[in-house]
PDB file of C-alpha atoms and ligand atoms in Angstrom:
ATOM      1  CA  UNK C 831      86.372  87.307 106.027  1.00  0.00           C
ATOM      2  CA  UNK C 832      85.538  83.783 104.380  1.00  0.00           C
ATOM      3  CA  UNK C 833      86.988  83.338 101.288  1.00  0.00           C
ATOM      4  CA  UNK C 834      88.016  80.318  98.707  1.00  0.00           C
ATOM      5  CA  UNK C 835      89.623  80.939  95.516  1.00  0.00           C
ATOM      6  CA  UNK C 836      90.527  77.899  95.164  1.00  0.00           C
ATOM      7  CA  UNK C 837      89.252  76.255  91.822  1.00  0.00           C
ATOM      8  CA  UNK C 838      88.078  72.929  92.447  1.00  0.00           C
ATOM      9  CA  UNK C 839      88.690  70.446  89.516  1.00  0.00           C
ATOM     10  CA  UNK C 840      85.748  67.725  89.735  1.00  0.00           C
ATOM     11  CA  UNK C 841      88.261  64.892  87.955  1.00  0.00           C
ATOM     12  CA  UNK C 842      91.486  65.553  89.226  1.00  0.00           C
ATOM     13  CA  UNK C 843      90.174  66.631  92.611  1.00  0.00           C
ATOM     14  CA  UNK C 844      88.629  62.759  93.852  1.00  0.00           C
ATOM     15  CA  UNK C 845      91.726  60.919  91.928  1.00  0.00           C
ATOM     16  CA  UNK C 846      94.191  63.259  94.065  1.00  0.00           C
ATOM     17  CA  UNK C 847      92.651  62.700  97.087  1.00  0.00           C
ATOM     18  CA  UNK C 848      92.334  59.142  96.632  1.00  0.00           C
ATOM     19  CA  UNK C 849      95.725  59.333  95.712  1.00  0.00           C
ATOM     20  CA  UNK C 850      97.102  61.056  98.922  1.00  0.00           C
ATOM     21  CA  UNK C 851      95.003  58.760 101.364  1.00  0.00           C
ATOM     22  CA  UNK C 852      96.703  55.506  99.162  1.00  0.00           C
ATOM     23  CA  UNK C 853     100.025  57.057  99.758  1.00  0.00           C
ATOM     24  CA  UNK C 854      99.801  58.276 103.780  1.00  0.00           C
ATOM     25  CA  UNK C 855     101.432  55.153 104.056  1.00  0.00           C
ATOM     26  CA  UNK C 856     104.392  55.587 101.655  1.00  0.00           C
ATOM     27  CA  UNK C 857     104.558  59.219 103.272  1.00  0.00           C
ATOM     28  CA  UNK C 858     104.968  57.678 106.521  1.00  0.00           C
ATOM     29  CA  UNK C 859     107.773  55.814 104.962  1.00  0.00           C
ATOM     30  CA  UNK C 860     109.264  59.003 103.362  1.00  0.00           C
ATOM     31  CA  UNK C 861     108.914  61.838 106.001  1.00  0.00           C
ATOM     32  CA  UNK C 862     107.803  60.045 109.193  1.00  0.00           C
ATOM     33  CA  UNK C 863     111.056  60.339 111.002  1.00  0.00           C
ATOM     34  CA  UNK C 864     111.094  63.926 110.717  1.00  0.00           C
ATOM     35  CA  UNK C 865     107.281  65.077 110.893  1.00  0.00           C
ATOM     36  CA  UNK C 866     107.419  63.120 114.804  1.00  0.00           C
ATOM     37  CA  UNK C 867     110.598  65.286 115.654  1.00  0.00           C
ATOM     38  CA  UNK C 868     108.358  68.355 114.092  1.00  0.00           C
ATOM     39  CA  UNK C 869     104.660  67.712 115.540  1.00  0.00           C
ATOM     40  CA  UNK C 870     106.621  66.452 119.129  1.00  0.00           C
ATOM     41  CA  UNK C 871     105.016  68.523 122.158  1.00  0.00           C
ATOM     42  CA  UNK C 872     102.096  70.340 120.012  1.00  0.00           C
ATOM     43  CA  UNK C 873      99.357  71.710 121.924  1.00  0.00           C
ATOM     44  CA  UNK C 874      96.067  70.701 122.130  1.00  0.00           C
ATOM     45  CA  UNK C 875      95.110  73.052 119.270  1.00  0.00           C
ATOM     46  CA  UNK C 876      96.925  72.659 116.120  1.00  0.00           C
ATOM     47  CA  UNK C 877      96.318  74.818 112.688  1.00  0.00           C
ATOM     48  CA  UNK C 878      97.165  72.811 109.263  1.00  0.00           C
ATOM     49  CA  UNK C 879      97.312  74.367 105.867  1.00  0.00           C
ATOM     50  CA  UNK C 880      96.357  72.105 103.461  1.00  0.00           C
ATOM     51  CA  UNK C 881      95.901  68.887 105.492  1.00  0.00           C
ATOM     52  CA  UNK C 882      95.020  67.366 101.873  1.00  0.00           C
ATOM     53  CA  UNK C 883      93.553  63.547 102.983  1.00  0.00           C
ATOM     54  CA  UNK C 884      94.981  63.930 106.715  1.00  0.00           C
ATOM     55  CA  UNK C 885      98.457  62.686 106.314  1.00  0.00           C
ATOM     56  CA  UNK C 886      99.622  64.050 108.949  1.00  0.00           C
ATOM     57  CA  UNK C 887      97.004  63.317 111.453  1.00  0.00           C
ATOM     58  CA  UNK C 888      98.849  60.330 112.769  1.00  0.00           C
ATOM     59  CA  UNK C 889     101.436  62.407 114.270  1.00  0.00           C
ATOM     60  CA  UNK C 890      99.064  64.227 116.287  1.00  0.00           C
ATOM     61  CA  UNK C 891      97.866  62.958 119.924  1.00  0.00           C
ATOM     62  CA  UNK C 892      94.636  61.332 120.329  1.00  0.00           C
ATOM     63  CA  UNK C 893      92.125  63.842 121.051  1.00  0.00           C
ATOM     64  CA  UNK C 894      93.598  66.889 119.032  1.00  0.00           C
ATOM     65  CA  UNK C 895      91.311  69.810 118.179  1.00  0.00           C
ATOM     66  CA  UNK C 896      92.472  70.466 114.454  1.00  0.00           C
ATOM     67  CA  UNK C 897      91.536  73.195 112.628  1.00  0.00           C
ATOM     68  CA  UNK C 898      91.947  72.312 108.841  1.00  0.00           C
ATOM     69  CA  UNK C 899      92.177  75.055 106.579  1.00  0.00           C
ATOM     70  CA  UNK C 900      91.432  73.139 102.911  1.00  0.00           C
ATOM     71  CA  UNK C 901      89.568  74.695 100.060  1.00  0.00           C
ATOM     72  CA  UNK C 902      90.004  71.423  98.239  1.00  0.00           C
ATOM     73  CA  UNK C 903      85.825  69.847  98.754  1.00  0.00           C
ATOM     74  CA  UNK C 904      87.251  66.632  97.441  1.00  0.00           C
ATOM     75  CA  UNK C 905      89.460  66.248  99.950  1.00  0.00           C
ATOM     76  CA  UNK C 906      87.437  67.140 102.486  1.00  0.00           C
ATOM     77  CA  UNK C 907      85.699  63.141 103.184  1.00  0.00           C
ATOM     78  CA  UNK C 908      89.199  61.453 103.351  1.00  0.00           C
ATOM     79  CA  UNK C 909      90.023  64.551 105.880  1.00  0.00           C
ATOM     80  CA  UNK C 910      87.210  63.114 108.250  1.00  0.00           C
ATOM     81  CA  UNK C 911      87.748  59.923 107.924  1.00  0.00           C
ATOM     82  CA  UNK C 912      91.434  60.188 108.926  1.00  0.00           C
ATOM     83  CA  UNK C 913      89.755  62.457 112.131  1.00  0.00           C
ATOM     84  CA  UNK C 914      87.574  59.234 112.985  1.00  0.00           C
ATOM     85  CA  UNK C 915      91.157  57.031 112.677  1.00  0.00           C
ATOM     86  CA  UNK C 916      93.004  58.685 114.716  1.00  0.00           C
ATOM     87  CA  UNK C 917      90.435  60.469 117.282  1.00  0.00           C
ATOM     88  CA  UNK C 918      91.232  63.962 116.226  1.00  0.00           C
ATOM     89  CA  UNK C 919      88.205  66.458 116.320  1.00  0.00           C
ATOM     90  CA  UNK C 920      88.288  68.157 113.230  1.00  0.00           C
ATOM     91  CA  UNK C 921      87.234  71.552 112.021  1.00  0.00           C
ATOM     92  CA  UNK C 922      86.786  72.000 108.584  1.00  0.00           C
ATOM     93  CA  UNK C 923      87.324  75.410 106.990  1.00  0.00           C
ATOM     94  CA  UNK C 924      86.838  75.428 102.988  1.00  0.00           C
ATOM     95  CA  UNK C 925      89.182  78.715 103.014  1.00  0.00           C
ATOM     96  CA  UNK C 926      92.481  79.315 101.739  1.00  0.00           C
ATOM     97  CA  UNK C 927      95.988  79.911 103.280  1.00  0.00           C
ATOM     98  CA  UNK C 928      96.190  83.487 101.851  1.00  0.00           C
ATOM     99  CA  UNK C 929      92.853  84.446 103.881  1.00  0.00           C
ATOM    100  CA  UNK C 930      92.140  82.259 107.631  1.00  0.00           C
ATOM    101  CA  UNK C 931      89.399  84.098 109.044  1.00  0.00           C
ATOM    102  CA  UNK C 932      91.580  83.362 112.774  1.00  0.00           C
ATOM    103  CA  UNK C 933      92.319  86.345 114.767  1.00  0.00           C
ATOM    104  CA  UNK C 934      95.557  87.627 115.165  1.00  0.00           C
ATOM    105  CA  UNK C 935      98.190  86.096 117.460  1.00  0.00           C
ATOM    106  CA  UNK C 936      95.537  83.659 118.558  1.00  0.00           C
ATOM    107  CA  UNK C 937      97.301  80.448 117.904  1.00  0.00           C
ATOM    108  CA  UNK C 938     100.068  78.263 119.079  1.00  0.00           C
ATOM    109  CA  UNK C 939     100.982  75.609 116.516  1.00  0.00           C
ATOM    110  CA  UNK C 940     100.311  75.883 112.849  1.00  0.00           C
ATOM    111  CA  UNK C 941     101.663  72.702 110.422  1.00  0.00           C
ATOM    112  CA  UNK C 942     102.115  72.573 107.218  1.00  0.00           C
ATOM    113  CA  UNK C 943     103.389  69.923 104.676  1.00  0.00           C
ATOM    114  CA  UNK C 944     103.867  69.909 100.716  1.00  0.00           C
ATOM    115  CA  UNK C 945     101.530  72.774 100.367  1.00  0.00           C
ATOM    116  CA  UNK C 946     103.679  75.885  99.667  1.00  0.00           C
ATOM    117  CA  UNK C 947     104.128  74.601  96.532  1.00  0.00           C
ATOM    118  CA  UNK C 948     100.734  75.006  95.193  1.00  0.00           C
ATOM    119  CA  UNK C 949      99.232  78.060  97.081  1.00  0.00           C
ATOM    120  CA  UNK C 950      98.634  80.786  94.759  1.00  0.00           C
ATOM    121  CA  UNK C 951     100.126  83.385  97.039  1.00  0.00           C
ATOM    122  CA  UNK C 952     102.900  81.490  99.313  1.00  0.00           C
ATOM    123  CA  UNK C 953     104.337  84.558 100.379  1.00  0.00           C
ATOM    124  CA  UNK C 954     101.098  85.920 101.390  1.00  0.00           C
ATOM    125  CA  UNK C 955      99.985  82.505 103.207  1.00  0.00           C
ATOM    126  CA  UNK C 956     103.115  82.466 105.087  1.00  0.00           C
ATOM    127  CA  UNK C 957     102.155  86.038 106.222  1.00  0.00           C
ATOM    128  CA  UNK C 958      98.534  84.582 107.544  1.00  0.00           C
ATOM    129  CA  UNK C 959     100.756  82.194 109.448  1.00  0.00           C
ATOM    130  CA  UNK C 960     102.855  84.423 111.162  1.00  0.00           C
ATOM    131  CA  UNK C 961      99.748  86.750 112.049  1.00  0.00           C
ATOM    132  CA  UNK C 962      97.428  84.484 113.610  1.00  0.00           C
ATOM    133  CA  UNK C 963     100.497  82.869 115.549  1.00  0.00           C
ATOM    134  CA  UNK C 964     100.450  84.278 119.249  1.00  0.00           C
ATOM    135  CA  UNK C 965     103.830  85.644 119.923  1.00  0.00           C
ATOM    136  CA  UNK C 966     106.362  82.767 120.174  1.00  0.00           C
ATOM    137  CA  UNK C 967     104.201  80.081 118.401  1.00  0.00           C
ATOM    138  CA  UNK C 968     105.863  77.634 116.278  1.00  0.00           C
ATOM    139  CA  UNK C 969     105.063  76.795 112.558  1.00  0.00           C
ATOM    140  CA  UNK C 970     106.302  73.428 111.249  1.00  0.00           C
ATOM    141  CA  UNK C 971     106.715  72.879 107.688  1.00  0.00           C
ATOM    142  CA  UNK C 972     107.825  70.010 105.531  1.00  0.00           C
ATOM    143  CA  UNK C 973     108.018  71.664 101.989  1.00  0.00           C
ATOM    144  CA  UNK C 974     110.036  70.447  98.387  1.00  0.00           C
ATOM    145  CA  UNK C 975     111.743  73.224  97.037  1.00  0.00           C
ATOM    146  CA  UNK C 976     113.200  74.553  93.595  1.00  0.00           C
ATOM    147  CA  UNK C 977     116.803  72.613  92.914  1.00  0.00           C
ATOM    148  CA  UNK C 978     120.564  74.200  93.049  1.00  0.00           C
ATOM    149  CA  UNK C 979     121.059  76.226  90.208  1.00  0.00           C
ATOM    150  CA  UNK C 980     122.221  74.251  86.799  1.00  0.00           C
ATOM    151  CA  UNK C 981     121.590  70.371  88.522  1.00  0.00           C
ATOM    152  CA  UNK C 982     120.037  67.490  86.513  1.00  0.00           C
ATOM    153  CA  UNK C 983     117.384  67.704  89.021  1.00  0.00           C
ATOM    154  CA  UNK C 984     116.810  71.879  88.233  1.00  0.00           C
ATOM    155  CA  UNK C 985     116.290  70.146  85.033  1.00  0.00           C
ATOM    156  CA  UNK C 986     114.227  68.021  85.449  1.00  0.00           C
ATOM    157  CA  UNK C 987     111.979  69.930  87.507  1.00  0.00           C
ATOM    158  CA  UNK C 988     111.756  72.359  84.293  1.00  0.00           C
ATOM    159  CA  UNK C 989     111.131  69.690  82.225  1.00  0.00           C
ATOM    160  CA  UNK C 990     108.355  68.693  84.067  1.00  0.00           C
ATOM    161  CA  UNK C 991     106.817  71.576  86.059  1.00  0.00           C
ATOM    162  CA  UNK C 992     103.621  71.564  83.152  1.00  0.00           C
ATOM    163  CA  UNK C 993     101.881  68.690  83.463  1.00  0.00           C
ATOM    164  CA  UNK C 994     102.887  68.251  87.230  1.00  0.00           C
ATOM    165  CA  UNK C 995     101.390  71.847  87.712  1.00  0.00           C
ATOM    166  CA  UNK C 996      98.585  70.380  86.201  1.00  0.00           C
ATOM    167  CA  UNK C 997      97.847  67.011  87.282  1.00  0.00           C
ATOM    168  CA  UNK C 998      98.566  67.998  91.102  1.00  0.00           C
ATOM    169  CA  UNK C 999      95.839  70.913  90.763  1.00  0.00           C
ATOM    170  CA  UNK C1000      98.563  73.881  91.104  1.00  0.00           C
ATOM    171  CA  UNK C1001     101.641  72.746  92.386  1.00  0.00           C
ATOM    172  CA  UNK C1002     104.999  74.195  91.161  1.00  0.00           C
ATOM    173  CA  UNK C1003     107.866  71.978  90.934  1.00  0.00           C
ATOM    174  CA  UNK C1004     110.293  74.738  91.398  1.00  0.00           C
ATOM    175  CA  UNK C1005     109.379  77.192  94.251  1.00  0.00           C
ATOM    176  CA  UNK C1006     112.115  78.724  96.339  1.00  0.00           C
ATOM    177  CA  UNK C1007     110.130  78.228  99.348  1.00  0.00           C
ATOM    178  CA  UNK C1008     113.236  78.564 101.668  1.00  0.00           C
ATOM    179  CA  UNK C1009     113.618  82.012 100.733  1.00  0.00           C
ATOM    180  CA  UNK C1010     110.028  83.202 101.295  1.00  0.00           C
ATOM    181  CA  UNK C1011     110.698  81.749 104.914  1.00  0.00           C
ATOM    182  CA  UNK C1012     113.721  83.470 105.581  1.00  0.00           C
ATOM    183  CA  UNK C1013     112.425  86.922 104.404  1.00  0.00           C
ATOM    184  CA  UNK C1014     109.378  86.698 106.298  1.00  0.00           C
ATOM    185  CA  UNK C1015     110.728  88.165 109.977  1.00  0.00           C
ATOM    186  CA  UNK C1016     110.077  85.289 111.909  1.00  0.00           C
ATOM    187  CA  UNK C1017     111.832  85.389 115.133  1.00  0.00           C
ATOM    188  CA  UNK C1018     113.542  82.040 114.754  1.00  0.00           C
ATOM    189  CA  UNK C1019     113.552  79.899 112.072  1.00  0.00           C
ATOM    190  CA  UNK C1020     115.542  76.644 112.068  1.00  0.00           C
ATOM    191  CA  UNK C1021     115.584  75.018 108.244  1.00  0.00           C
ATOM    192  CA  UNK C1022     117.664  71.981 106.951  1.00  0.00           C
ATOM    193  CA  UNK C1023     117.808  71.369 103.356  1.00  0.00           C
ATOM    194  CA  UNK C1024     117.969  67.621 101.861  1.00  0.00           C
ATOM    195  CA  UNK C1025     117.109  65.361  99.173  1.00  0.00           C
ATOM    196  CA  UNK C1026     114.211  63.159 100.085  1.00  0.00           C
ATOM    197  CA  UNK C1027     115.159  60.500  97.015  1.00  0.00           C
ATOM    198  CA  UNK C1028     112.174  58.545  95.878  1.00  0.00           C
ATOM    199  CA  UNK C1029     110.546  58.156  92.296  1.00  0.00           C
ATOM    200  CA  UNK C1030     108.818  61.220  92.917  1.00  0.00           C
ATOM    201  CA  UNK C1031     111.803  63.092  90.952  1.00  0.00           C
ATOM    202  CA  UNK C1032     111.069  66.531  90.967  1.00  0.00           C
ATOM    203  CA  UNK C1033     110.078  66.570  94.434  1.00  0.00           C
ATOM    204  CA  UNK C1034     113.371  65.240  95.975  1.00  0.00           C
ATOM    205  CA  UNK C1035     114.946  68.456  97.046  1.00  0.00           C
ATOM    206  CA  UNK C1036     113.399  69.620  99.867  1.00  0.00           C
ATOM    207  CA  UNK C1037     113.403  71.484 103.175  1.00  0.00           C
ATOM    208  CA  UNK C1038     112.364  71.057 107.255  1.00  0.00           C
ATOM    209  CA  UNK C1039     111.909  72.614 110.061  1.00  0.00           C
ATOM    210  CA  UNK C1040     110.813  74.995 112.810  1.00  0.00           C
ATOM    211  CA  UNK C1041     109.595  78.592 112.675  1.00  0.00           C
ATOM    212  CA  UNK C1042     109.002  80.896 115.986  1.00  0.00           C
ATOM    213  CA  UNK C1043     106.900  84.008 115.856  1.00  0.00           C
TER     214      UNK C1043
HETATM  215  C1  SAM V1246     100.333  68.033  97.817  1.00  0.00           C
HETATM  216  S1  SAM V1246      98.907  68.222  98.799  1.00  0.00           S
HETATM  217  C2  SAM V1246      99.581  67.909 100.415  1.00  0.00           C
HETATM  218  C3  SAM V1246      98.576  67.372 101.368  1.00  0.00           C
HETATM  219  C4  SAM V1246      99.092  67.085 102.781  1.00  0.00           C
HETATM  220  N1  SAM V1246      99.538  68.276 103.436  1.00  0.00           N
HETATM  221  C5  SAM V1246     100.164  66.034 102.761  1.00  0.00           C
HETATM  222  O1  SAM V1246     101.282  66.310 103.219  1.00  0.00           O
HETATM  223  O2  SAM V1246      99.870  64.921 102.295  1.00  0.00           O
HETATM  224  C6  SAM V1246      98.643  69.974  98.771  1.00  0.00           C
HETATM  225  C7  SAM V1246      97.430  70.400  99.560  1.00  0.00           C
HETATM  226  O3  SAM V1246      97.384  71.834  99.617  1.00  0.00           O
HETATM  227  C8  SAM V1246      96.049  72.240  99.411  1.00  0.00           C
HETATM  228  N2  SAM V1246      96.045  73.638  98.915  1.00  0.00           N
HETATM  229  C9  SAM V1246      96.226  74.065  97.649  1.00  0.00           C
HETATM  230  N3  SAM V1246      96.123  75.404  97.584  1.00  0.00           N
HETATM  231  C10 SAM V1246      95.892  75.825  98.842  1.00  0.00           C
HETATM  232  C11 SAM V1246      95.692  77.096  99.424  1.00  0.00           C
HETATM  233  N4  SAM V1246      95.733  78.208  98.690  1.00  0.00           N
HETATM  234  N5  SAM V1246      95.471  77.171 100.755  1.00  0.00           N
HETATM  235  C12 SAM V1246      95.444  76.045 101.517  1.00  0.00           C
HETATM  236  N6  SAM V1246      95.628  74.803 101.015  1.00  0.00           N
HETATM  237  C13 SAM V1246      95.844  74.696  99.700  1.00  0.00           C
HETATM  238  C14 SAM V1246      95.509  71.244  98.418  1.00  0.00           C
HETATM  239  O4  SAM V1246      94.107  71.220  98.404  1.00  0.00           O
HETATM  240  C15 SAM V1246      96.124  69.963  98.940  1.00  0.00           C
HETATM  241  O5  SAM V1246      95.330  69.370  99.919  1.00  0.00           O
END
């Protein structure tokens, strides 16, 4: 079943995806160490969530089959440019997280960065994951997380979850991502937690790691 729920803002849509494609560098910067030790080994065939302008494309090997599941349209010609970059064959799918039309336990590798935070249904996307992962395939995330309980940065991430929410087209500041992993019976699930400092404030707690079906 197709299906995008996804609201597409016509303003904020182009100037976010102009703004992730400005900052893939910067990102590199920020989370590149990690996301090599994460994509490392990945099969031909790789599932992203929400590959937003392609960020992530450079850690994949030349010649990747990637199946892109982004209901964002405005993203969608930065996505294909990044393909042409860095010789990945892209499949576009204008669907959300909380519905891929894959079958069940029918993939090996499924990546996902900063994107938990502005599903609708995280819980429910991470539940797509797991089912169309074939029985011991790995799902990599890179996600920023809700603070520790009364910290200037919980704060802060209070302070400014409205017009974040609204500028970045959905995202929450302060999701407790880590505990939607844990609870959803994954067979393994190795997670570090760490502050990733950088202006981006409210974004600088955050979590890593490996998931096994
Ligand atoms: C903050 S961006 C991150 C983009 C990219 N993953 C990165 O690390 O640069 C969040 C991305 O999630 C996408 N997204 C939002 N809601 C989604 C959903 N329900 N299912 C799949 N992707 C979604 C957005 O369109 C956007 O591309």
């Amino acid at each position: 079943m197709m299906s995008n729920d996804f609201k597409n803002n016509t303003i904020l849509g182009p100037i976010n995806s102009w703004m992730f494609k400005m900052l893939s560098g910067y990102m590199d910067y920020l989370f590149g160490k990690s996301k090599r030790e994460l994509f490392k080994n990945h099969p031909e065939k790789v599932v992203e969530i929400g590959p937003g302008a392609g960020a992530n494309m450079r850690y994949l090997a030349k010649g990747t089959k990637l199946i892109a599941i982004e209901p964002n349209i405005h993203m969608h010609k930065n996505l294909k440019k990044s393909a042409k970059k860095y010789g990945i064959t892209l499949e576009i799918k204008t669907i959300v997280g909380e519905s891929i039309d894959l079958p069940d336990n029918s993939v090996d590798f499924v990546a996902c960065t900063l994107v938990m935070c502005s599903v609708s249904d995280p819980a429910k996307c991470i539940a797509q994951i797991k089912r169309i992962l074939k029985p011991s395939g790995v799902f990599v995330f890179v996600e920023h997380v809700k603070a520790r309980k009364n910290t200037l940065l919980e704060l802060i991430q209070n302070a400014t979850h409205k017009p974040w929410h609204w500028f970045f087209e959905g995202c929450n500041t302060n999701r407790d991502t880590k505990s939607l992993l844990e609870s959803a019976g994954f067979s393994s699930l190795v997670l570090e937690e760490y502050n990733s400092y950088s202006p981006f404030i409210p974004i600088i707690p955050q979590i890593r790691g490996r998931a096994m079906k």
